Coordinates of C-alpha atoms in Angstrom, one line a residue:
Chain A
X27 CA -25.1 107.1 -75.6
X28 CA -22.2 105.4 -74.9
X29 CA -22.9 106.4 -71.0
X30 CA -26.5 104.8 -71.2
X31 CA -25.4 101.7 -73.3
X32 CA -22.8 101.2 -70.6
X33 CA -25.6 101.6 -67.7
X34 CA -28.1 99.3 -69.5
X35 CA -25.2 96.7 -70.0
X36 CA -24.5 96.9 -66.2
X37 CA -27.9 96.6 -65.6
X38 CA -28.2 93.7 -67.4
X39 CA -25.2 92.3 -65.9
X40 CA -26.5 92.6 -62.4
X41 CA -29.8 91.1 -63.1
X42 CA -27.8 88.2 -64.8
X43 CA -25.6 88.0 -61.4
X44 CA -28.5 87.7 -59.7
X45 CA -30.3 85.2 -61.6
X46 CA -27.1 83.4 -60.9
X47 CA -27.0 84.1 -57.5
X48 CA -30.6 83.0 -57.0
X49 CA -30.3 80.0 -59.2
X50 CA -27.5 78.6 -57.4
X51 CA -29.1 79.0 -54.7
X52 CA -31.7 76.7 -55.6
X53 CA -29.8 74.1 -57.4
X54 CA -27.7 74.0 -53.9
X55 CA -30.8 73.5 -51.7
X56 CA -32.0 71.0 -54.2
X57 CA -29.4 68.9 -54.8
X58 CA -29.2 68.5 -50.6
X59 CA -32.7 67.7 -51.0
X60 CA -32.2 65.1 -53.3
X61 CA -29.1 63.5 -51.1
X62 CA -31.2 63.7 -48.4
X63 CA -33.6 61.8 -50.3
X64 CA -31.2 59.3 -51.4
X65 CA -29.1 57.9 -48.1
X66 CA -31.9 55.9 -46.5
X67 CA -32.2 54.0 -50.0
X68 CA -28.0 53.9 -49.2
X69 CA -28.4 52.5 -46.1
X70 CA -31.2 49.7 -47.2
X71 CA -28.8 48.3 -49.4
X72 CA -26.0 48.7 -46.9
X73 CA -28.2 46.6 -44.5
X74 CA -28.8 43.9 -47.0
X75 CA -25.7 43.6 -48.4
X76 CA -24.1 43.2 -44.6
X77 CA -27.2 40.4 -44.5
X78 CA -26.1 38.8 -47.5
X79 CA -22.2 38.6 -46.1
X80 CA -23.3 36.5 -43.0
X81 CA -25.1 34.5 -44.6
X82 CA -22.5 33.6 -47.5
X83 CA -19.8 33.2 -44.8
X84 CA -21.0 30.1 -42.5
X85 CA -18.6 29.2 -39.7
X86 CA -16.8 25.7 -40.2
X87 CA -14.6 23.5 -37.9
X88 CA -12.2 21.4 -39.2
X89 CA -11.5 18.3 -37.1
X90 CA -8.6 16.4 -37.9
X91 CA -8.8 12.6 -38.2
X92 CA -5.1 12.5 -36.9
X93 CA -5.1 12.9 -33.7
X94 CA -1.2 13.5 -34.2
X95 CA -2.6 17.2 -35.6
X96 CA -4.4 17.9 -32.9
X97 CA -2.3 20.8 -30.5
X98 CA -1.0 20.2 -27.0
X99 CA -2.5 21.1 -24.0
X100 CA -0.7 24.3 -22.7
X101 CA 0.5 22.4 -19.6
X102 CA 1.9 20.1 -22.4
X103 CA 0.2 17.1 -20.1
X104 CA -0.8 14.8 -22.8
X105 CA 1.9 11.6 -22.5
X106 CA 3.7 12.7 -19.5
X107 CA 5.4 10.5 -17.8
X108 CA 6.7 10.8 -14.1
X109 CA 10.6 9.7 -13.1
X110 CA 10.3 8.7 -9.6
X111 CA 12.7 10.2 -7.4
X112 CA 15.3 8.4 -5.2
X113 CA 13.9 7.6 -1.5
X114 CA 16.0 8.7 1.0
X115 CA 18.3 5.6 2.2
X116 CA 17.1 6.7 5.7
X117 CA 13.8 5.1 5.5
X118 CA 15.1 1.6 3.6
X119 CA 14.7 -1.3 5.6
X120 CA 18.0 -2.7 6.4
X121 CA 17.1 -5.6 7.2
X122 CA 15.0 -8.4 5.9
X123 CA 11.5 -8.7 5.5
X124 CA 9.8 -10.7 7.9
X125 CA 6.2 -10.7 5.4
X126 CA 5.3 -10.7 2.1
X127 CA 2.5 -9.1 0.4
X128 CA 1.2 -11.6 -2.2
X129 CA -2.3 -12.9 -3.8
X130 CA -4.0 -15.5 -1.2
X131 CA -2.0 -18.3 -0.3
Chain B
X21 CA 17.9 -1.6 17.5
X22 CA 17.7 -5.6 17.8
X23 CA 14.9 -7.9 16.4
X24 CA 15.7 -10.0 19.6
X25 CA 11.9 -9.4 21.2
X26 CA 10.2 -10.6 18.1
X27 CA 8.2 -13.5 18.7
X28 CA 7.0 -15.4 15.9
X29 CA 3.8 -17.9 15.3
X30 CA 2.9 -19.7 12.6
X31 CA -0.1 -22.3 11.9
X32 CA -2.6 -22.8 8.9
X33 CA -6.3 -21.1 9.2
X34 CA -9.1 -20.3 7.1
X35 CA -7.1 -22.0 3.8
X36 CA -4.2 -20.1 4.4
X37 CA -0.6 -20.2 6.3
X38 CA -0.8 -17.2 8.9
X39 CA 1.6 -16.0 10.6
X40 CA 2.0 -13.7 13.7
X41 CA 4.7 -11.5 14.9
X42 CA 4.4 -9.9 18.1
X43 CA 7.1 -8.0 20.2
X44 CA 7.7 -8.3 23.8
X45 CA 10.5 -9.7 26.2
X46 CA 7.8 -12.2 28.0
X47 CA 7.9 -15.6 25.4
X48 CA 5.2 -16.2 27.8
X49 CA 2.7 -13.4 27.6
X50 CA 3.4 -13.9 23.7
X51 CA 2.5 -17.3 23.9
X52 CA -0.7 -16.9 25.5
X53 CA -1.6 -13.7 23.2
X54 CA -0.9 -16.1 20.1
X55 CA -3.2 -19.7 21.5
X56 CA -6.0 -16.8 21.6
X57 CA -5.6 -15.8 18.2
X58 CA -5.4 -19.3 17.1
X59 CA -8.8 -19.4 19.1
X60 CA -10.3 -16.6 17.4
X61 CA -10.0 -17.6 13.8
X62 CA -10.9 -21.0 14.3
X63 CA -14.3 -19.5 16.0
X64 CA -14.4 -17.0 12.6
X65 CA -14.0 -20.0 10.4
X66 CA -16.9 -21.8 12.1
X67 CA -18.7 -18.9 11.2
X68 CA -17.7 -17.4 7.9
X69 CA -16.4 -20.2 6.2
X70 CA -18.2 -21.7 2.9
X71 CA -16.3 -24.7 2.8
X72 CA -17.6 -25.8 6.0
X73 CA -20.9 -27.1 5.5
X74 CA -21.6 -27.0 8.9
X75 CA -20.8 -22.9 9.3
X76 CA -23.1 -20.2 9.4
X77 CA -22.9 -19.1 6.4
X78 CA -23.7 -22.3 5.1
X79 CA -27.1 -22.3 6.8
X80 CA -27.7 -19.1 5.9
X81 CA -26.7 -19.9 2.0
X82 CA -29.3 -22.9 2.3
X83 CA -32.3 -20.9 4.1
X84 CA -32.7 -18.1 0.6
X85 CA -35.9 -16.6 -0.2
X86 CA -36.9 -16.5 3.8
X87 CA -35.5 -14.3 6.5
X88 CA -32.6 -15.7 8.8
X89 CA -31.3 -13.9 11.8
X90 CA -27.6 -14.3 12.0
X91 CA -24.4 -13.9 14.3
X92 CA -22.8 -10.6 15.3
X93 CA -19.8 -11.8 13.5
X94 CA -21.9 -12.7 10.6
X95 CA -23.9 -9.6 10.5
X96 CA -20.3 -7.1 11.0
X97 CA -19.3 -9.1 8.2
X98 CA -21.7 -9.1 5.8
X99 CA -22.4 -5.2 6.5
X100 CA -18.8 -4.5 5.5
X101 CA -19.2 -6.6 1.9
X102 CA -22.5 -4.6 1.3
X103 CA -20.7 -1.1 1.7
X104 CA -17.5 -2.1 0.1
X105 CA -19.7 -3.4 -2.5
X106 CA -21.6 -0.2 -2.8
X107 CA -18.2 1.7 -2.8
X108 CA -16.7 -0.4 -5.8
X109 CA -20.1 0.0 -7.9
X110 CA -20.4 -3.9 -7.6
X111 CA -16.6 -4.7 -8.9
X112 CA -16.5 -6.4 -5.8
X113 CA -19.9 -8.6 -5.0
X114 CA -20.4 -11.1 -1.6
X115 CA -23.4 -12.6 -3.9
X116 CA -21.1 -14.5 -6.3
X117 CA -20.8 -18.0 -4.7
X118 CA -22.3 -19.9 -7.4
X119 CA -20.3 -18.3 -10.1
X120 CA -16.8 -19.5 -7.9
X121 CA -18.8 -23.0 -8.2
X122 CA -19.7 -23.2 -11.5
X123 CA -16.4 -22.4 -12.5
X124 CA -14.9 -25.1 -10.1
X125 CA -13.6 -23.5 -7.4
X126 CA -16.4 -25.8 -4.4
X127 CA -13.6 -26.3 -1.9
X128 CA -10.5 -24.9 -0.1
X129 CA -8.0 -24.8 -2.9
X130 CA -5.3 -26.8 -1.2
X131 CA -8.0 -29.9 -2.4
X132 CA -8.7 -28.8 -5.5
X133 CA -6.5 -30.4 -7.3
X134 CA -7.6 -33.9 -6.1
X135 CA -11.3 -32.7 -7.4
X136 CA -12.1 -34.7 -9.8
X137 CA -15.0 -33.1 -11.0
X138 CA -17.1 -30.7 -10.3
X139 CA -20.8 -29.7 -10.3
X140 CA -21.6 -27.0 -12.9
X141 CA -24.5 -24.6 -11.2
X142 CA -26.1 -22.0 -14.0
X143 CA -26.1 -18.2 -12.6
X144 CA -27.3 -15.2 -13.3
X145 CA -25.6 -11.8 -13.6
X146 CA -30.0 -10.3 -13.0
X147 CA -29.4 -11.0 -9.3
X148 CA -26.7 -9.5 -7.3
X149 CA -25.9 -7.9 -3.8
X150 CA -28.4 -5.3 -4.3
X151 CA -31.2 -7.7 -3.7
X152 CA -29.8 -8.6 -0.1
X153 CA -31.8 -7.4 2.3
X154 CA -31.2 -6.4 6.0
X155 CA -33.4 -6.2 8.8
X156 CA -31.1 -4.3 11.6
X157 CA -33.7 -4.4 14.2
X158 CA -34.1 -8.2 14.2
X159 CA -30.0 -8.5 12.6
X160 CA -31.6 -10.7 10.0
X161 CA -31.1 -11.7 6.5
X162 CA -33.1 -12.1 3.6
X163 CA -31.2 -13.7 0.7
X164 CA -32.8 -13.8 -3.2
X165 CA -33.7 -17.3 -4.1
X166 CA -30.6 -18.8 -6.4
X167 CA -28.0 -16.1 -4.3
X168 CA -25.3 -17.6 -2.2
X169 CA -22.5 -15.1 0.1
X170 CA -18.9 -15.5 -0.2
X171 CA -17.2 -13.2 1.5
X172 CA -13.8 -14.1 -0.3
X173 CA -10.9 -11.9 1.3
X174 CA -12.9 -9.9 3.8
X175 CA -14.1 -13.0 6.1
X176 CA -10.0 -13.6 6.4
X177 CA -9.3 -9.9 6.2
X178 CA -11.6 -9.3 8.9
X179 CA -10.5 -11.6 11.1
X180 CA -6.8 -10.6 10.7
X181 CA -7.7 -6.8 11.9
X182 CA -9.3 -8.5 15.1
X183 CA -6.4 -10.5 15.4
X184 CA -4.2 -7.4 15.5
X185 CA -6.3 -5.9 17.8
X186 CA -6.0 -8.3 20.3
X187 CA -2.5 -8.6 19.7
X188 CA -1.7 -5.1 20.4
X189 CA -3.1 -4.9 23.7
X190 CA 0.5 -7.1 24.1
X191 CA 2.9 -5.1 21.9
X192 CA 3.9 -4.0 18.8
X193 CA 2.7 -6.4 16.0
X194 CA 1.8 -7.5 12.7
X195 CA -0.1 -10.0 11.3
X196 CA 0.7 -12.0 7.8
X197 CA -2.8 -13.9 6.6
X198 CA -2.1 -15.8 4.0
X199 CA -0.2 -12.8 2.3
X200 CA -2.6 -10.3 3.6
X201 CA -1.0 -8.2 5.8
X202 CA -1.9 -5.8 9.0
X203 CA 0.2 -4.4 11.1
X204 CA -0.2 -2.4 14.6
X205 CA 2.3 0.0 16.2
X206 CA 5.7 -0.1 14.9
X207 CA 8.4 -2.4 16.4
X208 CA 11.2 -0.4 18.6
X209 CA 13.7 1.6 16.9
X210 CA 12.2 1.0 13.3
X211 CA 9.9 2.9 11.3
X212 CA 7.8 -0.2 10.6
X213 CA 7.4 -4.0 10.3
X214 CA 10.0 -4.8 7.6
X215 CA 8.0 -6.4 4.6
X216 CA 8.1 -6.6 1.2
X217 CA 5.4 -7.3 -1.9
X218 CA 6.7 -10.3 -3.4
X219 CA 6.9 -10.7 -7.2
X220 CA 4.0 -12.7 -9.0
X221 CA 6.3 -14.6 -11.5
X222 CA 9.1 -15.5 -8.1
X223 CA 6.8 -15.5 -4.9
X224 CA 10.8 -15.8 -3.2
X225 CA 11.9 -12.8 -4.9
X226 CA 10.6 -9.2 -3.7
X227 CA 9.8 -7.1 -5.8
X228 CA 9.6 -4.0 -3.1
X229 CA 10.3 -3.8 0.8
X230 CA 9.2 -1.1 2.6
X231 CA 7.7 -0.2 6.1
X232 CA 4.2 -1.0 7.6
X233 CA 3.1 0.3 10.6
X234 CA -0.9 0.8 12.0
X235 CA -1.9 0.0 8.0
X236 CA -2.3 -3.1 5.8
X237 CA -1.5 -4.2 2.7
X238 CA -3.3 -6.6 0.4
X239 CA -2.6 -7.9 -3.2
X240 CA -5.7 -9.6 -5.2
X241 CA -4.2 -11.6 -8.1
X242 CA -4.8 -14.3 -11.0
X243 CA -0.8 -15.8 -10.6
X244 CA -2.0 -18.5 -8.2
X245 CA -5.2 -19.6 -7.6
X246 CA -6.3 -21.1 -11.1
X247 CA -6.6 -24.3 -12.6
X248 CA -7.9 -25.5 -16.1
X249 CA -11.3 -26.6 -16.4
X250 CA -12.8 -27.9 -19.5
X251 CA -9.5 -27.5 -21.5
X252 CA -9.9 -24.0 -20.2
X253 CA -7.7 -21.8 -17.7
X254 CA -9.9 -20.6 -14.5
X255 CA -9.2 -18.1 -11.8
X256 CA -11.1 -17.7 -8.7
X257 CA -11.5 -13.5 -9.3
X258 CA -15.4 -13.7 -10.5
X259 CA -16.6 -10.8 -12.7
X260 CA -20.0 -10.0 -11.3
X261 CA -21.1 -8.2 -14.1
X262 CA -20.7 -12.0 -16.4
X263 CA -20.3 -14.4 -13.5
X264 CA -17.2 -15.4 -15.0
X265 CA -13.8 -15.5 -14.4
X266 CA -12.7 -11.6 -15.1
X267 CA -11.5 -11.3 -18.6
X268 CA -8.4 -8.7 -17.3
X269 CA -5.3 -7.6 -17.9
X270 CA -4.0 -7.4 -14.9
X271 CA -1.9 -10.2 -13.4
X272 CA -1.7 -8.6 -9.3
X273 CA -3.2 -5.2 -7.7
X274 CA -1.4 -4.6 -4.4
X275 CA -3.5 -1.7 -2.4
X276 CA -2.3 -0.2 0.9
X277 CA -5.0 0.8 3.6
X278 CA -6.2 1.6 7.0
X279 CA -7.7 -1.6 7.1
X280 CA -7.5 -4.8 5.2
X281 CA -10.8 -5.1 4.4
X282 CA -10.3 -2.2 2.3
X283 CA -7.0 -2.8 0.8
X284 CA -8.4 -6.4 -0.3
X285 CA -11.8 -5.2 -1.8
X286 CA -10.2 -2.2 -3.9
X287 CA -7.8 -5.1 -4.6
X288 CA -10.2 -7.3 -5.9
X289 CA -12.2 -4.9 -7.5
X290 CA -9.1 -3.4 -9.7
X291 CA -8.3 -6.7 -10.8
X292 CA -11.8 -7.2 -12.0
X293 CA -11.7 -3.9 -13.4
X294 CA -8.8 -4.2 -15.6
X295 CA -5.7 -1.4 -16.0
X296 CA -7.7 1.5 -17.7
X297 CA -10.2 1.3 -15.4
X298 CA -8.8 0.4 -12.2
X299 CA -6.0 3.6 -12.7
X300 CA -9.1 5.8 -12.6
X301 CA -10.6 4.0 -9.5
X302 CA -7.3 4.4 -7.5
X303 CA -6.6 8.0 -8.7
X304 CA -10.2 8.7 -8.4
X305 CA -10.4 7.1 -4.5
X306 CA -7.0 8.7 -3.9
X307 CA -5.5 5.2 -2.7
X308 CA -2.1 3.5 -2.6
X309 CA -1.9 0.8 -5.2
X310 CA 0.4 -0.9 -7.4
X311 CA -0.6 -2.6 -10.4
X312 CA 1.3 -5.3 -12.2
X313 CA 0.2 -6.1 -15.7
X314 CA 0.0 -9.7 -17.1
X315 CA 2.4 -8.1 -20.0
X316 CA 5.1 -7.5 -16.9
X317 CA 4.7 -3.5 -16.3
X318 CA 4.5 -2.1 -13.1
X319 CA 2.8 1.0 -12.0
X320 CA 2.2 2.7 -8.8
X321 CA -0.2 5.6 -7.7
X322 CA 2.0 8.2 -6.1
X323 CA 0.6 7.3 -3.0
X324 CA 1.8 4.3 -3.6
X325 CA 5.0 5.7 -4.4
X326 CA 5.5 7.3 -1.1
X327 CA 6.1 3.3 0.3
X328 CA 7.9 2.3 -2.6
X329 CA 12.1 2.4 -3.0
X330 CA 13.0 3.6 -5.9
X331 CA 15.9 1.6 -5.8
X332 CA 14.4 -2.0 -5.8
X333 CA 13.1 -1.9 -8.7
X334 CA 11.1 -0.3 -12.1
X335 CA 8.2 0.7 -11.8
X336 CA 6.0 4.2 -12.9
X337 CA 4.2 6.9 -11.3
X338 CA 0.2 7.7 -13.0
X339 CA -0.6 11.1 -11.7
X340 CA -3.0 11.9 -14.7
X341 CA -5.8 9.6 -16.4
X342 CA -4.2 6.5 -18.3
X343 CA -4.7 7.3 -21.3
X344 CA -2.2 10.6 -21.1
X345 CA 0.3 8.3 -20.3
X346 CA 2.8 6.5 -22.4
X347 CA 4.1 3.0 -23.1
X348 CA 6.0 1.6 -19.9
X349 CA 8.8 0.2 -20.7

């Protein structure tokens, strides 16, 4: 008896492993059917909510009334001014003019 | 080096004092080289003068609205005020004679101030050296009714490069007219003819020397020929774009050149322009010029600079547009 209790209970043990088996099987394949399912509905919303960021986020420029704020040119050219070098003495008259440039006399 | 073989004339032409310089050991040959100078501006003045009812462009300013043919000299002339015209995008206008009469300025102005009064003539800025027109076939002349020429420097400036021309066929020279000045070759055993730009406020005082050789130098300014009119301070340097007396704030422009006519146009037209503007048209035409401001500043385009001495006084370089610049001390 206890021999063919023992074989029915394996027997029903194996039939329950696989049920198992089988059903996790399915549930498997149809949960990655119903991801599958789901990302393009993911990506819509990805897509509008990317849409909705640049349109939320407008680009502004900020001009300065002070002109004090605004930055240097790199060359740092803005109010330069130019000291004048000495002339060599070798091209000073040494003597007096003989003319003088004026407005019309 | 000596200053021994300069010879030196002197007599009054064209409204100014003009004097030559000429080097050569033959007094004689100098002589002779100066009597025809003397010859040649009084034949100029004949021609180009507006004072001189009798000169050609008197008759010409008298015949408008019909087609005149004119003189060589006339025609050179009035050719060089039409480009330097065009060049200075009408800062500098020939067609402005009745503006210098309406503001008083009808005679040479030695005699001014024994005028008593003058005629007041109503002008239009509508009409102006654009409307000229040129027939180069028959060298004739069509002025606009209402437009008279004055030639203002360039008639004397003119006159002065021919002057040097002939003189150099003699020898080194250099020719001061009226304080205009062009010089040929450069005297032996100096780098130039020794002159100077004299101050506006001290004309006795100089404000820089420096060489001048096979160039000229001109200086347009408001420090001496005015006068009050109406209660009012005049000046003979005529805005075309208001037929007034230019509302600047410049007192002198000095400009160095090839040629006169050039260096007492860009002059002119500076002076008319004002300082913001006139820096851009030196820097912009790559000239040498040196600006003196009725507030007392001085300030030089480095090409300018090149001919200056550092040493003889303050003054300051623009190398970039005015308004990167600072206050000048």
């Amino acid at each position: 008896m206890t021999t063919r209790r023992s074989s029915r209970k394996q027997q029903q043990w194996g039939g329950l492993q696989a049920v198992l088996v089988v059903g996790s099987l399915v549930a498997t394949l149809a949960g990655t059917r119903l991801l599958s399912l789901q990302e393009p509905v993911e990506t819509a919303v990805s897509a509008d909510a990317m849409q909705t960021v640049s349109v939320q986020e407008p680009t502004v420029v900020i001009v300065p009334t002070d002109s004090s704020l605004l930055p240097l040119p790199p060359d740092g050219a803005r109010g330069v001014q130019v000291e004048l070098k000495p002339i060599a003495q070798a091209v000073t008259p040494d003597i007096q003019p003989v003319a003088r440039a004026s407005s019309s006399r | 080096m000596n200053t021994k073989n300069w010879q030196q004339h002197s007599f009054r032409a064209m409204g100014s004092e003009i004097n030559l310089w000429l080097e050569t050991f033959q007094p004689t040959i100098a002589q002779a080289a100066f009597e025809q100078v003397e010859s040649l501006l009084a034949e100029n003045e004949q021609v180009l003068s507006r004072f001189r009812s009798d000169s050609e462009l008197s008759e010409l300013n008298a015949q408008t609205g019909r087609w005149q043919q004119v003189s060589p000299l006339l025609w050179d002339v009035l050719l060089v005020a039409l480009g330097m015209a065009a060049v200075t995008n009408g800062r500098f206008d020939p067609t402005i004679l009745h503006a210098l009469e309406s503001v008083g300025y009808v005679m040479s102005f030695e005699l001014l101030e024994t005028a008593v009064s003058h005629p007041t003539f109503l002008t239009s800025t509508s009409i102006n050296w654009t409307h000229v027109q040129l027939d180069a076939k028959q060298q004739a002349v069509w002025l606009p009714p209402g437009v008279g020429l004055d030639f203002g420097g360039i008639a004397k400036g003119y006159t002065a490069q021919q002057a040097v021309d002939l003189l150099n066929g003699v020898g080194p020279c250099l020719v001061d007219a009226g304080g205009d000045l062009v010089a040929g070759a450069a005297p032996t055993g100096y780098l130039g003819w020794p002159v100077s730009i004299a101050s506006p406020w001290m004309l006795s005082d100089d404000l820089f020397q420096l060489w001048l050789a096979d160039g000229a130098m001109a200086t347009s300014g408001i420090d001496y020929r005015r006068w009050e009119r109406n209660g009012r301070l005049a000046h003979h340097i005529i805005d075309p774009a208001t037929n007034q007396p230019a509302d600047t704030d410049l007192l002198t422009v000095t400009i160095l050149a090839d040629n006169v006519q050039e260096a007492e146009v860009w002059a002119t037209a500076v002076l008319v322009a004002g300082q913001q503007d006139g820096i851009d048209m030196l820097l912009n035409s790559e000239l040498a010029g040196l600006l003196i401001t009725q507030s007392g500043n001085m300030l030089a385009t480095p090409q300018m600079d090149f001919y200056l001495q550092a040493n003889s006084g303050s003054h300051h370089v623009f190398t970039q547009r005015f308004e990167e610049f600072c206050k000048y001390g």
